[in-house]
PDB file of C-alpha atoms in Angstrom:
ATOM      1  CA  MET E   1     -46.345 -39.786 -27.188  1.00  0.00           C
ATOM      2  CA  GLY E   2     -44.208 -41.162 -24.388  1.00  0.00           C
ATOM      3  CA  ASN E   3     -44.503 -38.177 -22.065  1.00  0.00           C
ATOM      4  CA  LYS E   4     -48.247 -37.881 -22.669  1.00  0.00           C
ATOM      5  CA  PHE E   5     -48.777 -41.582 -21.976  1.00  0.00           C
ATOM      6  CA  GLU E   6     -46.666 -41.396 -18.830  1.00  0.00           C
ATOM      7  CA  LEU E   7     -48.767 -38.463 -17.620  1.00  0.00           C
ATOM      8  CA  LEU E   8     -51.937 -40.442 -18.287  1.00  0.00           C
ATOM      9  CA  ALA E   9     -50.566 -43.489 -16.434  1.00  0.00           C
ATOM     10  CA  ARG E  10     -49.624 -41.402 -13.387  1.00  0.00           C
ATOM     11  CA  TRP E  11     -52.997 -39.691 -13.511  1.00  0.00           C
ATOM     12  CA  GLY E  12     -54.536 -43.166 -13.428  1.00  0.00           C
ATOM     13  CA  TYR E  13     -52.701 -44.166 -10.263  1.00  0.00           C
ATOM     14  CA  ALA E  14     -53.803 -40.906  -8.633  1.00  0.00           C
ATOM     15  CA  ALA E  15     -57.443 -41.498  -9.640  1.00  0.00           C
ATOM     16  CA  ARG E  16     -57.362 -45.000  -8.211  1.00  0.00           C
ATOM     17  CA  GLY E  17     -55.895 -43.571  -5.030  1.00  0.00           C
ATOM     18  CA  ILE E  18     -58.792 -41.146  -4.668  1.00  0.00           C
ATOM     19  CA  VAL E  19     -61.337 -43.952  -5.087  1.00  0.00           C
ATOM     20  CA  TYR E  20     -59.678 -46.133  -2.428  1.00  0.00           C
ATOM     21  CA  MET E  21     -59.249 -43.320   0.072  1.00  0.00           C
ATOM     22  CA  VAL E  22     -62.949 -42.485  -0.275  1.00  0.00           C
ATOM     23  CA  LEU E  23     -63.795 -46.193   0.068  1.00  0.00           C
ATOM     24  CA  GLY E  24     -61.826 -46.379   3.294  1.00  0.00           C
ATOM     25  CA  ALA E  25     -63.490 -43.237   4.645  1.00  0.00           C
ATOM     26  CA  LEU E  26     -66.942 -44.606   3.809  1.00  0.00           C
ATOM     27  CA  ALA E  27     -66.104 -47.845   5.608  1.00  0.00           C
ATOM     28  CA  ILE E  28     -64.894 -46.007   8.716  1.00  0.00           C
ATOM     29  CA  TRP E  29     -67.693 -43.475   9.024  1.00  0.00           C
ATOM     30  CA  GLY E  30     -70.446 -45.588   7.520  1.00  0.00           C
ATOM     31  CA  ALA E  31     -70.554 -49.367   7.440  1.00  0.00           C
ATOM     32  CA  GLY E  32     -69.229 -52.166   5.291  1.00  0.00           C
ATOM     33  CA  SER E  33     -72.254 -51.938   3.018  1.00  0.00           C
ATOM     34  CA  SER E  34     -71.363 -48.279   2.328  1.00  0.00           C
ATOM     35  CA  ALA E  35     -67.924 -49.175   0.980  1.00  0.00           C
ATOM     36  CA  THR E  36     -68.823 -49.727  -2.666  1.00  0.00           C
ATOM     37  CA  THR E  37     -67.134 -48.138  -5.641  1.00  0.00           C
ATOM     38  CA  GLU E  38     -70.415 -46.593  -6.771  1.00  0.00           C
ATOM     39  CA  ASN E  39     -70.882 -44.958  -3.377  1.00  0.00           C
ATOM     40  CA  ALA E  40     -67.295 -43.696  -3.533  1.00  0.00           C
ATOM     41  CA  LEU E  41     -67.909 -42.147  -6.944  1.00  0.00           C
ATOM     42  CA  SER E  42     -71.205 -40.672  -5.717  1.00  0.00           C
ATOM     43  CA  THR E  43     -69.333 -39.094  -2.803  1.00  0.00           C
ATOM     44  CA  VAL E  44     -66.889 -37.444  -5.192  1.00  0.00           C
ATOM     45  CA  LEU E  45     -69.827 -36.251  -7.325  1.00  0.00           C
ATOM     46  CA  SER E  46     -71.510 -34.655  -4.297  1.00  0.00           C
ATOM     47  CA  GLN E  47     -68.537 -32.386  -3.560  1.00  0.00           C
ATOM     48  CA  PRO E  48     -68.265 -28.765  -4.792  1.00  0.00           C
ATOM     49  CA  PHE E  49     -67.449 -28.920  -8.511  1.00  0.00           C
ATOM     50  CA  GLY E  50     -68.096 -32.639  -8.129  1.00  0.00           C
ATOM     51  CA  ARG E  51     -68.934 -33.248 -11.767  1.00  0.00           C
ATOM     52  CA  ILE E  52     -65.597 -31.775 -12.826  1.00  0.00           C
ATOM     53  CA  LEU E  53     -63.759 -33.755 -10.132  1.00  0.00           C
ATOM     54  CA  LEU E  54     -65.476 -36.981 -11.108  1.00  0.00           C
ATOM     55  CA  GLY E  55     -64.730 -36.303 -14.769  1.00  0.00           C
ATOM     56  CA  ALA E  56     -61.056 -35.966 -13.866  1.00  0.00           C
ATOM     57  CA  VAL E  57     -61.244 -39.254 -11.938  1.00  0.00           C
ATOM     58  CA  ALA E  58     -62.911 -40.926 -14.933  1.00  0.00           C
ATOM     59  CA  ILE E  59     -60.173 -39.727 -17.295  1.00  0.00           C
ATOM     60  CA  GLY E  60     -57.570 -40.984 -14.830  1.00  0.00           C
ATOM     61  CA  LEU E  61     -59.232 -44.387 -14.597  1.00  0.00           C
ATOM     62  CA  ILE E  62     -59.279 -44.616 -18.395  1.00  0.00           C
ATOM     63  CA  GLY E  63     -55.576 -43.815 -18.290  1.00  0.00           C
ATOM     64  CA  HIS E  64     -55.081 -46.574 -15.728  1.00  0.00           C
ATOM     65  CA  VAL E  65     -56.872 -49.044 -18.010  1.00  0.00           C
ATOM     66  CA  LEU E  66     -54.613 -48.094 -20.935  1.00  0.00           C
ATOM     67  CA  TRP E  67     -51.511 -48.393 -18.761  1.00  0.00           C
ATOM     68  CA  ARG E  68     -52.526 -51.811 -17.440  1.00  0.00           C
ATOM     69  CA  LEU E  69     -53.167 -52.960 -21.019  1.00  0.00           C
ATOM     70  CA  ALA E  70     -49.736 -51.638 -21.982  1.00  0.00           C
ATOM     71  CA  GLN E  71     -48.227 -53.647 -19.123  1.00  0.00           C
ATOM     72  CA  GLY E  72     -50.113 -56.806 -20.039  1.00  0.00           C
ATOM     73  CA  VAL E  73     -50.221 -56.738 -23.841  1.00  0.00           C
ATOM     74  CA  LEU E  74     -47.173 -54.652 -24.791  1.00  0.00           C
ATOM     75  CA  ASN E  75     -45.036 -55.691 -21.804  1.00  0.00           C
ATOM     76  CA  ALA E  76     -44.302 -52.052 -20.951  1.00  0.00           C
ATOM     77  CA  ASP E  77     -42.475 -53.109 -17.779  1.00  0.00           C
ATOM     78  CA  HIS E  78     -40.215 -55.416 -19.811  1.00  0.00           C
ATOM     79  CA  VAL E  79     -40.727 -58.432 -17.566  1.00  0.00           C
ATOM     80  CA  LYS E  80     -39.224 -61.788 -18.499  1.00  0.00           C
ATOM     81  CA  ASN E  81     -41.262 -64.227 -20.566  1.00  0.00           C
ATOM     82  CA  ASP E  82     -41.179 -66.838 -17.816  1.00  0.00           C
ATOM     83  CA  ALA E  83     -44.097 -68.161 -15.757  1.00  0.00           C
ATOM     84  CA  LYS E  84     -43.875 -65.312 -13.246  1.00  0.00           C
ATOM     85  CA  GLY E  85     -43.790 -62.682 -15.960  1.00  0.00           C
ATOM     86  CA  ILE E  86     -46.689 -64.201 -17.904  1.00  0.00           C
ATOM     87  CA  VAL E  87     -48.845 -64.459 -14.773  1.00  0.00           C
ATOM     88  CA  GLY E  88     -48.064 -60.839 -13.945  1.00  0.00           C
ATOM     89  CA  ARG E  89     -49.032 -59.697 -17.425  1.00  0.00           C
ATOM     90  CA  LEU E  90     -52.273 -61.665 -17.308  1.00  0.00           C
ATOM     91  CA  ALA E  91     -53.026 -60.019 -13.955  1.00  0.00           C
ATOM     92  CA  SER E  92     -52.488 -56.612 -15.577  1.00  0.00           C
ATOM     93  CA  VAL E  93     -55.000 -57.441 -18.305  1.00  0.00           C
ATOM     94  CA  GLY E  94     -57.472 -58.634 -15.665  1.00  0.00           C
ATOM     95  CA  SER E  95     -56.984 -55.383 -13.754  1.00  0.00           C
ATOM     96  CA  ALA E  96     -57.642 -53.442 -16.960  1.00  0.00           C
ATOM     97  CA  VAL E  97     -60.957 -55.249 -17.467  1.00  0.00           C
ATOM     98  CA  VAL E  98     -62.075 -54.552 -13.879  1.00  0.00           C
ATOM     99  CA  ASN E  99     -61.039 -50.903 -14.010  1.00  0.00           C
ATOM    100  CA  MET E 100     -62.713 -50.505 -17.397  1.00  0.00           C
ATOM    101  CA  ALA E 101     -66.082 -51.067 -15.745  1.00  0.00           C
ATOM    102  CA  LEU E 102     -65.191 -48.602 -12.980  1.00  0.00           C
ATOM    103  CA  ALA E 103     -64.058 -45.980 -15.502  1.00  0.00           C
ATOM    104  CA  PHE E 104     -67.301 -46.413 -17.469  1.00  0.00           C
ATOM    105  CA  THR E 105     -69.366 -45.947 -14.312  1.00  0.00           C
ATOM    106  CA  ALA E 106     -67.409 -42.825 -13.343  1.00  0.00           C
ATOM    107  CA  ALA E 107     -67.761 -41.359 -16.832  1.00  0.00           C
ATOM    108  CA  THR E 108     -71.518 -41.963 -17.054  1.00  0.00           C
ATOM    109  CA  MET E 109     -72.048 -40.455 -13.596  1.00  0.00           C
ATOM    110  CA  ALA E 110     -69.919 -37.410 -14.452  1.00  0.00           C
ATOM    111  CA  LEU E 111     -71.951 -36.892 -17.640  1.00  0.00           C
ATOM    112  CA  GLY E 112     -75.209 -37.174 -15.705  1.00  0.00           C
ATOM    113  CA  MET E 113     -76.150 -40.442 -17.420  1.00  0.00           C
ATOM    114  CA  GLY E 114     -76.117 -42.612 -14.298  1.00  0.00           C
ATOM    115  CA  GLY E 115     -75.477 -42.579 -10.575  1.00  0.00           C
ATOM    116  CA  GLY E 116     -77.017 -43.309  -7.284  1.00  0.00           C
ATOM    117  CA  SER E 117     -76.275 -46.218  -5.063  1.00  0.00           C
ATOM    118  CA  SER E 118     -77.814 -49.527  -5.907  1.00  0.00           C
ATOM    119  CA  GLY E 119     -78.042 -50.255  -2.229  1.00  0.00           C
ATOM    120  CA  SER E 120     -76.346 -53.574  -2.633  1.00  0.00           C
ATOM    121  CA  GLY E 121     -72.612 -53.796  -2.510  1.00  0.00           C
ATOM    122  CA  SER E 122     -72.505 -57.286  -3.965  1.00  0.00           C
ATOM    123  CA  SER E 123     -75.086 -57.010  -6.768  1.00  0.00           C
ATOM    124  CA  GLY E 124     -72.411 -56.570  -9.437  1.00  0.00           C
ATOM    125  CA  GLU E 125     -70.439 -59.577  -8.238  1.00  0.00           C
ATOM    126  CA  SER E 126     -73.619 -61.677  -8.040  1.00  0.00           C
ATOM    127  CA  GLU E 127     -74.616 -60.729 -11.578  1.00  0.00           C
ATOM    128  CA  ALA E 128     -71.138 -61.534 -12.897  1.00  0.00           C
ATOM    129  CA  ALA E 129     -71.158 -64.860 -11.050  1.00  0.00           C
ATOM    130  CA  ALA E 130     -74.615 -65.679 -12.419  1.00  0.00           C
ATOM    131  CA  SER E 131     -73.389 -65.002 -15.968  1.00  0.00           C
ATOM    132  CA  ALA E 132     -70.337 -67.192 -15.419  1.00  0.00           C
ATOM    133  CA  LEU E 133     -72.396 -70.062 -14.022  1.00  0.00           C
ATOM    134  CA  GLN E 134     -74.524 -70.118 -17.185  1.00  0.00           C
ATOM    135  CA  LEU E 135     -71.472 -70.988 -19.273  1.00  0.00           C
ATOM    136  CA  PRO E 136     -70.304 -74.573 -19.888  1.00  0.00           C
ATOM    137  CA  PHE E 137     -68.241 -75.578 -16.847  1.00  0.00           C
ATOM    138  CA  GLY E 138     -69.171 -72.186 -15.434  1.00  0.00           C
ATOM    139  CA  ASN E 139     -68.712 -73.314 -11.842  1.00  0.00           C
ATOM    140  CA  VAL E 140     -65.144 -74.394 -12.661  1.00  0.00           C
ATOM    141  CA  LEU E 141     -64.473 -71.052 -14.332  1.00  0.00           C
ATOM    142  CA  LEU E 142     -65.882 -69.144 -11.364  1.00  0.00           C
ATOM    143  CA  GLY E 143     -63.807 -71.256  -8.990  1.00  0.00           C
ATOM    144  CA  LEU E 144     -60.675 -70.485 -10.978  1.00  0.00           C
ATOM    145  CA  VAL E 145     -61.468 -66.775 -10.761  1.00  0.00           C
ATOM    146  CA  GLY E 146     -61.733 -67.173  -6.998  1.00  0.00           C
ATOM    147  CA  VAL E 147     -58.402 -68.980  -6.829  1.00  0.00           C
ATOM    148  CA  GLY E 148     -56.863 -66.234  -8.948  1.00  0.00           C
ATOM    149  CA  LEU E 149     -58.156 -63.568  -6.568  1.00  0.00           C
ATOM    150  CA  ILE E 150     -56.747 -65.402  -3.563  1.00  0.00           C
ATOM    151  CA  ILE E 151     -53.358 -65.835  -5.216  1.00  0.00           C
ATOM    152  CA  GLY E 152     -53.395 -62.216  -6.383  1.00  0.00           C
ATOM    153  CA  GLY E 153     -54.245 -61.006  -2.891  1.00  0.00           C
ATOM    154  CA  LEU E 154     -51.493 -63.036  -1.261  1.00  0.00           C
ATOM    155  CA  VAL E 155     -48.970 -61.899  -3.869  1.00  0.00           C
ATOM    156  CA  GLN E 156     -49.955 -58.284  -3.294  1.00  0.00           C
ATOM    157  CA  ALA E 157     -49.424 -58.616   0.447  1.00  0.00           C
ATOM    158  CA  TRP E 158     -46.087 -60.368  -0.166  1.00  0.00           C
ATOM    159  CA  ARG E 159     -44.956 -57.530  -2.466  1.00  0.00           C
ATOM    160  CA  GLY E 160     -45.387 -55.173   0.449  1.00  0.00           C
ATOM    161  CA  PHE E 161     -43.694 -57.194   3.182  1.00  0.00           C
ATOM    162  CA  SER E 162     -40.811 -58.276   0.922  1.00  0.00           C
ATOM    163  CA  LYS E 163     -40.277 -54.743  -0.459  1.00  0.00           C
ATOM    164  CA  GLU E 164     -40.775 -56.193  -3.928  1.00  0.00           C
ATOM    165  CA  TYR E 165     -42.862 -53.156  -4.830  1.00  0.00           C
ATOM    166  CA  GLN E 166     -39.781 -50.964  -4.447  1.00  0.00           C
ATOM    167  CA  LYS E 167     -38.210 -52.508  -7.546  1.00  0.00           C
ATOM    168  CA  ARG E 168     -40.117 -49.949  -9.611  1.00  0.00           C
ATOM    169  CA  ILE E 169     -40.685 -47.292  -6.949  1.00  0.00           C
ATOM    170  CA  LYS E 170     -37.837 -45.197  -5.564  1.00  0.00           C
ATOM    171  CA  LEU E 171     -39.103 -43.721  -2.317  1.00  0.00           C
ATOM    172  CA  PRO E 172     -37.510 -40.395  -1.338  1.00  0.00           C
ATOM    173  CA  ALA E 173     -34.890 -40.990   1.356  1.00  0.00           C
ATOM    174  CA  GLY E 174     -36.280 -38.304   3.627  1.00  0.00           C
ATOM    175  CA  HIS E 175     -39.765 -39.815   3.665  1.00  0.00           C
ATOM    176  CA  GLU E 176     -39.091 -43.556   3.295  1.00  0.00           C
ATOM    177  CA  ASN E 177     -39.507 -44.264   7.029  1.00  0.00           C
ATOM    178  CA  VAL E 178     -43.053 -42.902   6.827  1.00  0.00           C
ATOM    179  CA  LEU E 179     -44.114 -43.987   3.350  1.00  0.00           C
ATOM    180  CA  HIS E 180     -42.833 -47.576   3.487  1.00  0.00           C
ATOM    181  CA  PRO E 181     -45.022 -48.699   6.447  1.00  0.00           C
ATOM    182  CA  ILE E 182     -48.041 -47.041   4.808  1.00  0.00           C
ATOM    183  CA  CYS E 183     -47.356 -48.836   1.513  1.00  0.00           C
ATOM    184  CA  VAL E 184     -46.896 -52.191   3.237  1.00  0.00           C
ATOM    185  CA  PHE E 185     -50.059 -51.728   5.300  1.00  0.00           C
ATOM    186  CA  GLY E 186     -52.072 -50.722   2.249  1.00  0.00           C
ATOM    187  CA  LEU E 187     -50.850 -53.615   0.121  1.00  0.00           C
ATOM    188  CA  ALA E 188     -51.479 -56.103   2.930  1.00  0.00           C
ATOM    189  CA  ALA E 189     -55.004 -54.799   3.618  1.00  0.00           C
ATOM    190  CA  ARG E 190     -56.077 -54.802  -0.015  1.00  0.00           C
ATOM    191  CA  GLY E 191     -54.443 -58.186  -0.531  1.00  0.00           C
ATOM    192  CA  LEU E 192     -56.408 -59.633   2.391  1.00  0.00           C
ATOM    193  CA  LEU E 193     -59.690 -58.203   1.085  1.00  0.00           C
ATOM    194  CA  LEU E 194     -58.970 -59.572  -2.398  1.00  0.00           C
ATOM    195  CA  ALA E 195     -58.334 -63.004  -0.921  1.00  0.00           C
ATOM    196  CA  VAL E 196     -61.615 -62.895   1.020  1.00  0.00           C
ATOM    197  CA  THR E 197     -63.568 -61.974  -2.126  1.00  0.00           C
ATOM    198  CA  GLY E 198     -61.825 -64.871  -3.854  1.00  0.00           C
ATOM    199  CA  GLY E 199     -63.113 -67.157  -1.105  1.00  0.00           C
ATOM    200  CA  PHE E 200     -66.634 -65.881  -1.766  1.00  0.00           C
ATOM    201  CA  MET E 201     -66.232 -66.721  -5.466  1.00  0.00           C
ATOM    202  CA  ILE E 202     -65.057 -70.254  -4.709  1.00  0.00           C
ATOM    203  CA  TYR E 203     -67.982 -70.798  -2.326  1.00  0.00           C
ATOM    204  CA  ALA E 204     -70.408 -69.488  -4.960  1.00  0.00           C
ATOM    205  CA  ALA E 205     -68.922 -71.926  -7.469  1.00  0.00           C
ATOM    206  CA  PHE E 206     -69.086 -74.829  -5.004  1.00  0.00           C
ATOM    207  CA  THR E 207     -72.733 -74.146  -4.110  1.00  0.00           C
ATOM    208  CA  VAL E 208     -73.634 -73.078  -7.690  1.00  0.00           C
ATOM    209  CA  ASN E 209     -75.280 -70.053  -6.079  1.00  0.00           C
ATOM    210  CA  PRO E 210     -74.288 -66.637  -7.474  1.00  0.00           C
ATOM    211  CA  GLU E 211     -75.767 -64.887  -4.427  1.00  0.00           C
ATOM    212  CA  GLN E 212     -72.818 -66.218  -2.404  1.00  0.00           C
ATOM    213  CA  ALA E 213     -70.381 -64.149  -4.489  1.00  0.00           C
ATOM    214  CA  GLY E 214     -69.345 -60.939  -2.803  1.00  0.00           C
ATOM    215  CA  GLY E 215     -67.267 -57.844  -3.247  1.00  0.00           C
ATOM    216  CA  LEU E 216     -65.330 -55.441  -1.096  1.00  0.00           C
ATOM    217  CA  SER E 217     -68.259 -54.439   1.101  1.00  0.00           C
ATOM    218  CA  ASP E 218     -69.086 -58.092   1.793  1.00  0.00           C
ATOM    219  CA  ALA E 219     -65.447 -58.798   2.654  1.00  0.00           C
ATOM    220  CA  LEU E 220     -65.493 -55.949   5.180  1.00  0.00           C
ATOM    221  CA  ASP E 221     -68.750 -57.230   6.709  1.00  0.00           C
ATOM    222  CA  TRP E 222     -67.272 -60.739   6.966  1.00  0.00           C
ATOM    223  CA  ILE E 223     -64.174 -59.409   8.707  1.00  0.00           C
ATOM    224  CA  GLN E 224     -66.383 -57.524  11.159  1.00  0.00           C
ATOM    225  CA  SER E 225     -68.158 -60.797  12.062  1.00  0.00           C
ATOM    226  CA  LEU E 226     -64.901 -62.401  13.230  1.00  0.00           C
ATOM    227  CA  PRO E 227     -63.661 -62.411  16.841  1.00  0.00           C
ATOM    228  CA  TYR E 228     -62.287 -58.937  17.562  1.00  0.00           C
ATOM    229  CA  GLY E 229     -64.093 -57.997  14.358  1.00  0.00           C
ATOM    230  CA  GLY E 230     -64.427 -54.347  15.309  1.00  0.00           C
ATOM    231  CA  VAL E 231     -60.676 -53.920  15.547  1.00  0.00           C
ATOM    232  CA  LEU E 232     -59.995 -55.974  12.397  1.00  0.00           C
ATOM    233  CA  TYR E 233     -62.657 -54.063  10.485  1.00  0.00           C
ATOM    234  CA  THR E 234     -61.145 -50.721  11.457  1.00  0.00           C
ATOM    235  CA  LEU E 235     -57.689 -51.917  10.435  1.00  0.00           C
ATOM    236  CA  ALA E 236     -59.038 -53.088   7.067  1.00  0.00           C
ATOM    237  CA  ALA E 237     -60.836 -49.788   6.464  1.00  0.00           C
ATOM    238  CA  VAL E 238     -57.754 -47.750   7.380  1.00  0.00           C
ATOM    239  CA  GLY E 239     -55.796 -50.125   5.148  1.00  0.00           C
ATOM    240  CA  LEU E 240     -57.954 -49.078   2.184  1.00  0.00           C
ATOM    241  CA  ILE E 241     -56.969 -45.472   2.838  1.00  0.00           C
ATOM    242  CA  ALA E 242     -53.334 -46.595   3.082  1.00  0.00           C
ATOM    243  CA  PHE E 243     -53.683 -48.344  -0.280  1.00  0.00           C
ATOM    244  CA  GLY E 244     -55.032 -45.102  -1.690  1.00  0.00           C
ATOM    245  CA  ILE E 245     -51.936 -43.316  -0.404  1.00  0.00           C
ATOM    246  CA  TYR E 246     -49.792 -46.090  -1.928  1.00  0.00           C
ATOM    247  CA  SER E 247     -51.490 -45.410  -5.269  1.00  0.00           C
ATOM    248  CA  GLY E 248     -50.548 -41.755  -4.844  1.00  0.00           C
ATOM    249  CA  VAL E 249     -46.958 -42.827  -4.206  1.00  0.00           C
ATOM    250  CA  GLN E 250     -47.091 -44.815  -7.446  1.00  0.00           C
ATOM    251  CA  ALA E 251     -48.423 -41.765  -9.266  1.00  0.00           C
ATOM    252  CA  ARG E 252     -45.447 -39.733  -8.090  1.00  0.00           C
ATOM    253  CA  TYR E 253     -42.532 -42.138  -7.877  1.00  0.00           C
ATOM    254  CA  ARG E 254     -43.228 -45.271  -9.942  1.00  0.00           C
ATOM    255  CA  GLN E 255     -41.072 -46.006 -12.970  1.00  0.00           C
ATOM    256  CA  VAL E 256     -43.312 -45.711 -16.033  1.00  0.00           C
ATOM    257  CA  ASP E 257     -41.872 -46.897 -19.346  1.00  0.00           C
ATOM    258  CA  ALA E 258     -44.353 -45.610 -21.899  1.00  0.00           C
ATOM    259  CA  PRO E 259     -44.676 -47.981 -24.880  1.00  0.00           C
ATOM    260  CA  ASP E 260     -43.442 -46.684 -28.228  1.00  0.00           C
ATOM    261  CA  ALA E 261     -43.883 -47.732 -31.834  1.00  0.00           C
ATOM    262  CA  SER E 262     -41.209 -50.444 -31.559  1.00  0.00           C
ATOM    263  CA  ASP E 263     -43.065 -52.084 -28.657  1.00  0.00           C
ATOM    264  CA  ILE E 264     -46.275 -52.145 -30.688  1.00  0.00           C
ATOM    265  CA  LYS E 265     -44.500 -53.581 -33.748  1.00  0.00           C
ATOM    266  CA  GLN E 266     -42.770 -56.230 -31.638  1.00  0.00           C
ATOM    267  CA  THR E 267     -46.069 -57.323 -30.110  1.00  0.00           C
ATOM    268  CA  ALA E 268     -47.843 -57.305 -33.479  1.00  0.00           C
ATOM    269  CA  SER E 269     -45.088 -59.447 -35.027  1.00  0.00           C
ATOM    270  CA  LYS E 270     -45.943 -62.223 -32.590  1.00  0.00           C
ATOM    271  CA  ILE E 271     -49.561 -62.378 -33.778  1.00  0.00           C
ATOM    272  CA  PRO E 272     -50.082 -64.988 -36.529  1.00  0.00           C
ATOM    273  CA  GLY E 273     -50.911 -63.385 -39.861  1.00  0.00           C
ATOM    274  CA  VAL E 274     -49.537 -59.968 -38.928  1.00  0.00           C
ATOM    275  CA  ALA E 275     -46.435 -58.930 -40.843  1.00  0.00           C
TER     276      ALA E 275
END
């Protein structure tokens, strides 16, 4: 089981890398509004043998979901049960939920059951924000999601600059001088874009207006509106490609401790009512 699960986890990192490299390419050669995950998946689908390629990406994304759940629920990385460890595990579960939707979209498109661009890069975020705002204290919940995205983005950038990411990735000595700057750049760019989307969520919560929520494409458009926006936008788009390469590095070199039966039993023993 272990080797098969490890293969699936590495496949997941590779699939995520493909999606982000396509996103970056769409942003560079198109516009911010083109850089949506659905457009990225549609681009893969349009290639020769695209349905097979997209099916492989979908399987990889499912593997990534399972791996993130293993990290969060089963503590596959064996992090400490302190505040930092618990926050990290919660972030893994959150990542699994987000990637679950992406995997479902990829699978339905590969099977010919969906596809095509919606034409709006932020429609999904707006719909999710609208659903959240209908809940009791929904604006508070949405604001907390925004804060979580900002913190997550800053932490991701910090993991690059501090070399924290290398705790579980052993870069090959002959290529470290090339791969490390790419990894840092990718982590910083994605972290910045996550933080910007978190700001959108907080503003949507403050105004109680789900239309103010935005995703990756909106974050890129916002960056482009800043002074020297053209340069910053290009850096952000190239950074998405760098993050895709970083995901490929994870697929090849990351330490993956596949959960076994003892991990499952240990987790189950902590659930009330489970022997």
